[in-house]
Coordinates of C-alpha atoms and ligand atoms in Angstrom, one line a residue:
X1 CA 126.4 114.2 107.3
X2 CA 125.6 113.4 103.7
X3 CA 123.6 109.9 103.1
X4 CA 122.3 108.3 100.3
X5 CA 119.7 105.4 100.8
X6 CA 118.8 103.1 98.0
X7 CA 115.4 101.7 98.4
X8 CA 114.5 104.7 100.6
X9 CA 110.9 104.5 99.4
X10 CA 110.3 101.2 100.8
X11 CA 109.2 100.0 104.3
X12 CA 112.6 99.9 106.1
X13 CA 114.3 102.5 103.9
X14 CA 111.9 105.4 104.4
X15 CA 111.9 104.6 108.2
X16 CA 115.7 105.0 108.1
X17 CA 115.2 108.3 105.9
X18 CA 113.1 109.7 108.5
X19 CA 115.5 109.0 111.2
X20 CA 118.4 110.3 109.2
X21 CA 116.6 113.5 108.4
X22 CA 115.9 113.9 112.1
X23 CA 119.6 113.6 113.0
X24 CA 120.1 116.5 110.5
X25 CA 121.6 114.6 107.7
X26 CA 121.3 115.7 104.2
X27 CA 119.4 112.6 102.5
X28 CA 119.2 111.5 98.8
X29 CA 117.0 108.4 98.0
X30 CA 117.4 106.5 95.1
X31 CA 114.4 104.2 94.1
X32 CA 112.6 103.1 91.3
X33 CA 109.3 102.7 93.1
X34 CA 108.8 99.2 92.0
X35 CA 107.5 98.1 95.5
X36 CA 108.2 101.3 97.2
X37 CA 105.9 104.3 97.4
X38 CA 106.2 108.0 97.4
X39 CA 103.6 108.3 100.3
X40 CA 106.3 106.7 102.6
X41 CA 108.3 109.7 102.0
X42 CA 105.6 112.4 102.7
X43 CA 107.3 113.4 106.2
X44 CA 110.7 113.4 104.4
X45 CA 109.7 115.9 101.8
X46 CA 108.4 118.0 104.2
X47 CA 111.6 118.4 106.1
X48 CA 112.6 120.6 102.9
X49 CA 109.9 123.2 104.0
X50 CA 112.4 124.0 107.0
X51 CA 115.8 122.9 105.6
X52 CA 115.8 123.4 101.9
X53 CA 117.5 120.8 100.0
X54 CA 117.9 118.7 102.9
X55 CA 116.0 115.7 101.1
X56 CA 116.3 114.5 97.4
X57 CA 114.3 112.0 95.9
X58 CA 115.7 110.4 92.6
X59 CA 113.5 107.8 90.6
X60 CA 115.9 105.5 89.0
X61 CA 116.4 101.7 88.8
X62 CA 119.8 100.6 90.1
X63 CA 120.5 98.2 87.2
X64 CA 120.1 100.9 84.8
X65 CA 122.9 103.2 83.5
X66 CA 123.3 106.6 85.3
X67 CA 123.6 105.6 88.7
X68 CA 127.4 106.7 88.8
X69 CA 126.0 110.1 88.0
X70 CA 123.4 110.2 90.8
X71 CA 125.8 108.9 93.4
X72 CA 128.6 111.5 92.3
X73 CA 126.1 114.4 92.4
X74 CA 124.9 113.3 95.8
X75 CA 128.4 113.0 97.1
X76 CA 127.6 110.9 100.1
X77 CA 129.8 109.9 103.2
X78 CA 127.7 107.1 103.9
X79 CA 125.5 104.8 101.6
X80 CA 122.7 102.6 102.9
X81 CA 121.8 100.0 100.4
X82 CA 118.3 98.8 101.0
X83 CA 117.0 98.5 97.4
X84 CA 116.1 94.8 96.4
X85 CA 113.4 92.8 95.3
X86 CA 112.5 91.1 98.5
X87 CA 110.0 88.4 97.8
X88 CA 111.4 85.0 98.2
X89 CA 109.0 83.3 96.2
X90 CA 109.5 85.3 93.3
X91 CA 113.3 84.7 93.4
X92 CA 112.3 81.1 92.9
X93 CA 109.8 81.9 90.1
X94 CA 112.4 84.3 88.5
X95 CA 115.8 83.9 89.6
X96 CA 117.3 86.0 86.7
X97 CA 115.2 89.1 87.8
X98 CA 116.2 88.3 91.5
X99 CA 119.8 88.2 90.6
X100 CA 119.6 91.3 88.3
X101 CA 118.2 93.5 90.9
X102 CA 119.9 91.9 94.1
X103 CA 123.3 91.1 92.9
X104 CA 124.0 93.2 89.8
X105 CA 122.3 96.0 91.4
X106 CA 124.2 95.8 94.3
X107 CA 127.6 95.7 92.2
X108 CA 126.3 98.8 90.5
X109 CA 126.0 100.5 93.9
X110 CA 129.4 99.4 95.1
X111 CA 131.0 100.7 91.7
X112 CA 129.4 104.0 92.0
X113 CA 130.2 104.4 95.5
X114 CA 133.6 103.6 94.9
X115 CA 134.0 106.1 92.2
X116 CA 132.4 108.7 94.5
X117 CA 134.7 108.0 97.2
X118 CA 132.1 106.9 99.7
X119 CA 133.7 106.1 103.0
X120 CA 131.0 103.5 104.5
X121 CA 128.3 101.2 103.3
X122 CA 125.7 99.1 104.9
X123 CA 124.0 96.3 103.3
X124 CA 120.5 94.9 104.0
X125 CA 121.0 91.2 104.1
X126 CA 118.8 88.5 105.3
X127 CA 119.4 86.9 108.5
X128 CA 116.2 84.8 108.0
X129 CA 117.2 83.3 104.8
X130 CA 121.1 83.2 104.4
X131 CA 121.6 80.6 107.0
X132 CA 119.3 78.0 105.8
X133 CA 117.7 75.8 108.4
X134 CA 120.6 75.6 110.8
X135 CA 120.6 72.7 113.5
X136 CA 122.1 75.1 116.1
X137 CA 119.8 77.9 117.4
X138 CA 120.0 80.6 117.8
X139 CA 122.4 81.1 115.0
X140 CA 125.4 83.3 114.9
X141 CA 127.3 85.1 112.3
X142 CA 130.0 82.1 112.6
X143 CA 127.5 79.7 111.2
X144 CA 128.0 78.7 107.7
X145 CA 125.9 80.2 104.9
X146 CA 123.3 77.9 103.6
X147 CA 121.0 79.7 101.1
X148 CA 118.2 77.7 100.1
X149 CA 116.6 80.1 97.5
X150 CA 117.8 82.2 94.9
X151 CA 117.0 85.3 97.1
X152 CA 119.2 83.9 99.9
X153 CA 121.9 83.2 97.5
X154 CA 122.1 86.6 96.0
X155 CA 122.3 88.2 99.5
X156 CA 125.0 85.8 100.4
X157 CA 126.8 86.3 97.2
X158 CA 127.1 90.1 97.8
X159 CA 129.5 89.3 100.7
X160 CA 132.7 88.7 98.6
X161 CA 132.1 91.6 96.6
X162 CA 132.1 93.9 99.8
X163 CA 135.4 92.4 100.9
X164 CA 136.9 93.0 97.5
X165 CA 135.7 96.5 97.4
X166 CA 137.0 97.1 100.7
X167 CA 140.4 96.0 99.4
X168 CA 140.4 97.7 96.2
X169 CA 138.8 101.1 97.1
X170 CA 139.0 101.1 101.1
X171 CA 134.9 101.0 100.8
X172 CA 134.2 99.8 104.4
X173 CA 131.0 97.9 104.5
X174 CA 128.8 96.3 107.1
X175 CA 126.3 93.5 106.5
X176 CA 123.3 93.8 108.5
X177 CA 121.5 90.2 108.3
X178 CA 118.1 91.2 109.3
X179 CA 115.4 88.9 110.9
X180 CA 111.7 89.2 109.9
X181 CA 111.1 93.0 110.1
X182 CA 107.6 94.3 111.1
X183 CA 106.3 97.5 111.7
X184 CA 104.3 100.6 110.1
X185 CA 104.8 100.7 106.3
X186 CA 105.2 97.1 106.0
X187 CA 104.5 95.4 102.9
X188 CA 102.7 92.1 103.0
X189 CA 105.1 90.6 100.5
X190 CA 108.3 90.8 102.7
X191 CA 109.6 88.2 105.0
X192 CA 107.6 89.3 108.0
X193 CA 104.7 89.9 105.6
X194 CA 102.5 87.8 108.0
X195 CA 102.1 90.5 110.5
X196 CA 100.7 93.0 107.9
X197 CA 98.5 90.2 106.2
X198 CA 97.2 89.1 109.8
X199 CA 96.4 92.7 110.9
X200 CA 94.9 93.8 107.6
X201 CA 92.5 90.8 107.3
X202 CA 91.7 90.6 111.0
X203 CA 90.8 94.4 111.0
X204 CA 88.6 93.9 108.2
X205 CA 86.9 91.1 110.0
X206 CA 88.1 88.5 107.3
X207 CA 89.6 84.9 108.0
X208 CA 93.2 84.2 108.1
X209 CA 95.1 81.2 107.2
X210 CA 98.2 79.7 108.7
X211 CA 100.3 77.7 106.4
X212 CA 101.4 74.4 108.4
X213 CA 100.6 73.7 112.0
X214 CA 101.5 77.3 113.2
X215 CA 104.8 76.0 115.0
X216 CA 107.3 77.4 112.5
X217 CA 109.6 79.9 114.1
X218 CA 111.0 83.2 113.1
X219 CA 112.9 86.1 114.8
X220 CA 110.6 89.2 114.4
X221 CA 112.4 92.4 114.8
X222 CA 110.6 96.0 115.1
X223 CA 111.6 98.5 112.2
X224 CA 112.7 101.0 114.7
X225 CA 115.3 98.8 116.1
X226 CA 116.6 97.8 112.6
X227 CA 116.8 101.6 111.7
X228 CA 119.0 102.1 115.0
X229 CA 121.3 99.2 113.8
X230 CA 121.6 101.0 110.3
X231 CA 122.5 104.2 112.0
X232 CA 125.2 102.7 114.3
X233 CA 126.7 100.6 111.2
X234 CA 126.7 103.6 109.1
X235 CA 129.2 105.5 111.6
X236 CA 129.8 109.2 111.6
X237 CA 131.3 109.7 108.0
X238 CA 134.6 110.0 109.5
X239 CA 136.1 107.2 111.6
X240 CA 135.5 103.7 110.1
X241 CA 132.3 102.3 111.7
X242 CA 132.7 99.8 114.5
X243 CA 131.2 97.0 112.4
X244 CA 133.2 97.6 109.3
X245 CA 134.1 94.5 107.6
X246 CA 131.6 92.3 109.4
X247 CA 128.1 90.7 109.1
X248 CA 125.9 91.6 111.9
X249 CA 122.7 89.6 112.9
X250 CA 119.9 92.2 113.7
X251 CA 116.8 90.5 115.3
X252 CA 115.2 90.2 118.7
X253 CA 117.2 87.0 119.5
X254 CA 113.9 85.5 120.3
X255 CA 111.9 83.0 118.2
X256 CA 108.3 83.5 118.0
X257 CA 106.0 80.8 116.4
X258 CA 103.6 82.1 113.7
X259 CA 100.7 80.7 115.9
X260 CA 101.8 83.2 118.5
X261 CA 102.3 86.0 116.0
X262 CA 98.4 85.4 115.2
X263 CA 97.5 85.5 118.7
X264 CA 99.1 88.8 119.5
X265 CA 98.1 90.5 116.3
X266 CA 94.1 89.1 116.9
X267 CA 94.5 90.6 120.4
X268 CA 95.8 94.1 119.3
X269 CA 93.0 94.0 116.6
X270 CA 90.2 93.1 119.1
X271 CA 89.6 89.9 116.8
X272 CA 88.8 86.4 117.6
X273 CA 92.1 84.3 117.6
X274 CA 90.8 81.6 115.2
X275 CA 93.0 81.0 112.1
X276 CA 92.3 78.5 109.5
X277 CA 95.1 76.0 108.8
X278 CA 96.6 75.1 105.2
X279 CA 99.3 72.8 104.3
X280 CA 102.8 74.3 104.6
X281 CA 104.1 75.9 101.5
X282 CA 107.1 74.4 99.6
X283 CA 110.6 75.9 100.4
X284 CA 109.6 77.4 103.6
X285 CA 112.2 77.1 106.3
X286 CA 110.9 75.8 109.6
X287 CA 112.7 77.7 112.4
X288 CA 115.4 80.5 112.6
X289 CA 116.4 82.7 115.4
X290 CA 119.1 85.0 115.3
X291 CA 122.0 85.3 117.9
X292 CA 122.4 89.1 118.3
X293 CA 125.2 89.2 120.7
X294 CA 127.7 90.7 118.4
X295 CA 125.5 93.6 117.6
X296 CA 124.7 94.1 121.3
X297 CA 128.6 94.3 122.0
X298 CA 128.8 97.0 119.5
X299 CA 126.1 99.1 121.4
X300 CA 123.0 98.0 119.6
X301 CA 120.1 97.3 121.6
X302 CA 116.6 96.2 120.5
X303 CA 114.3 98.4 122.4
X304 CA 110.6 97.4 121.3
X305 CA 109.0 94.6 123.1
X306 CA 107.0 92.3 120.6
X307 CA 103.5 93.0 121.9
X308 CA 104.0 96.7 122.0
X309 CA 105.6 96.7 118.5
X310 CA 102.5 94.7 117.1
X311 CA 100.0 97.0 118.9
X312 CA 101.6 99.8 117.1
X313 CA 101.8 98.4 113.7
X314 CA 98.0 97.2 114.0
X315 CA 97.3 100.9 115.0
X316 CA 98.9 101.9 111.8
X317 CA 97.2 99.5 109.6
X318 CA 93.9 100.4 111.1
X319 CA 94.4 104.0 110.1
X320 CA 94.8 103.0 106.5
X321 CA 91.7 100.3 106.1
Ligands
NAD401 N1 111.3 93.3 105.4 C1 112.0 92.2 105.9 O1 111.5 91.6 106.7 C2 113.3 92.0 105.7 C3 114.2 91.0 105.9 C4 115.4 90.8 105.8 C5 116.2 91.8 104.7 N2 115.5 92.6 104.2 C6 116.0 93.5 103.2 O2 115.8 94.7 103.6 C7 115.6 95.8 102.3 C8 114.3 96.6 102.4 O3 113.3 95.6 102.5 P1 111.9 96.2 102.7 O4 111.1 95.3 103.5 O5 111.8 97.6 103.2 O6 111.2 96.1 101.2 P2 110.7 97.3 100.2 O7 110.2 96.4 99.0 O8 109.6 98.1 101.1 O9 111.7 98.1 100.0 C9 112.6 97.9 98.6 C10 112.7 99.0 98.1 O10 113.6 99.1 96.9 C11 113.1 99.5 95.7 N3 113.7 98.9 94.5 C12 113.4 97.4 94.3 N4 114.1 97.5 93.0 C13 114.9 98.3 92.8 C14 115.9 98.8 91.6 N5 116.1 98.0 90.9 N6 116.2 100.0 91.6 C15 115.8 101.1 92.7 N7 115.2 100.7 93.7 C16 114.5 99.3 93.8 C17 111.6 99.3 95.9 O11 110.8 100.2 95.1 C18 111.4 99.6 97.3 O12 111.0 101.0 97.7 C19 115.8 94.7 101.2 O13 117.1 94.7 100.7 C20 115.4 93.3 101.8 O14 116.0 92.2 101.1 C21 113.8 92.9 104.6

């Protein structure tokens, strides 16, 4: 199958690219390297030694002209759209930049995909932010959207566009509303950045800070499980994917406090579990846990236990300090 991954030089995107190449797909990555890195694509580039032309990297900004030509040349059957600015606090500081990348950039991807006759598209949304701070937890896909930041607003605003493009051009999309994704290659700036930050600081013997009293709850999900969900939602390039037209939560279904994250990371790092505490930062949601039954019903199963996933992540960080 031919697939195109926007944001494929990033944390989640590059992990997806490695998986798609391992499945035998031909993969084109479009990424402007604003936060992503070619280091993340070293294994992908090496695949070309065995399978010439299987992997192609195009450095491009989605919001600049030229995307149509790139997508047309790649002729993908499936597009996985992960490129985004993913820093919630930056979206508050600079909402125009956030909307340009996350909303207009997405419309550009939809338009280019429709023109190139793409059959299926997945969209990386944010289950950790689009539902706001719901009273009922875990939060299911039926809950109303309640974005509390420009980042969440742009992710939510994409959904009606996806419906419009399905109606106009038959482009079948699945929204994956991701929990806080952690794992190797994770950036400290993302929604689950706390895992990367704690791991780096604890391994370096530095002090760590928890903002608030440590009771704030998130749904942490390992990148390998998230990649499983993208592969499932992309389908096989022929039949409509099972989740097409829907939003699916992709998390562990379990809420974990930031205090507990610190304990597990410290244990994996062999460091003392003695964080400092600082006042909670404005705009941070207190608790979110995702109801992931809908994705499970489609055959997706999160496989990575939290402690094992954290241990693997800490090992990865250890190798890079
Ligand atoms: N990491 C998480 O916990 C998490 C949670 C929910 C949703 N998401 C979503 O998943 C997706 C991937 O996130 P990630 O954590 O891998 O982040 P990341 O920053 O590692 O990856 C994003 C990639 O997009 C690229 N990019 C940004 N702007 C671009 C543009 N204008 N044109 C082309 N490329 C551009 C970056 O260079 C980067 O490689 C994002 O859409 C993010 O909003 C992430």
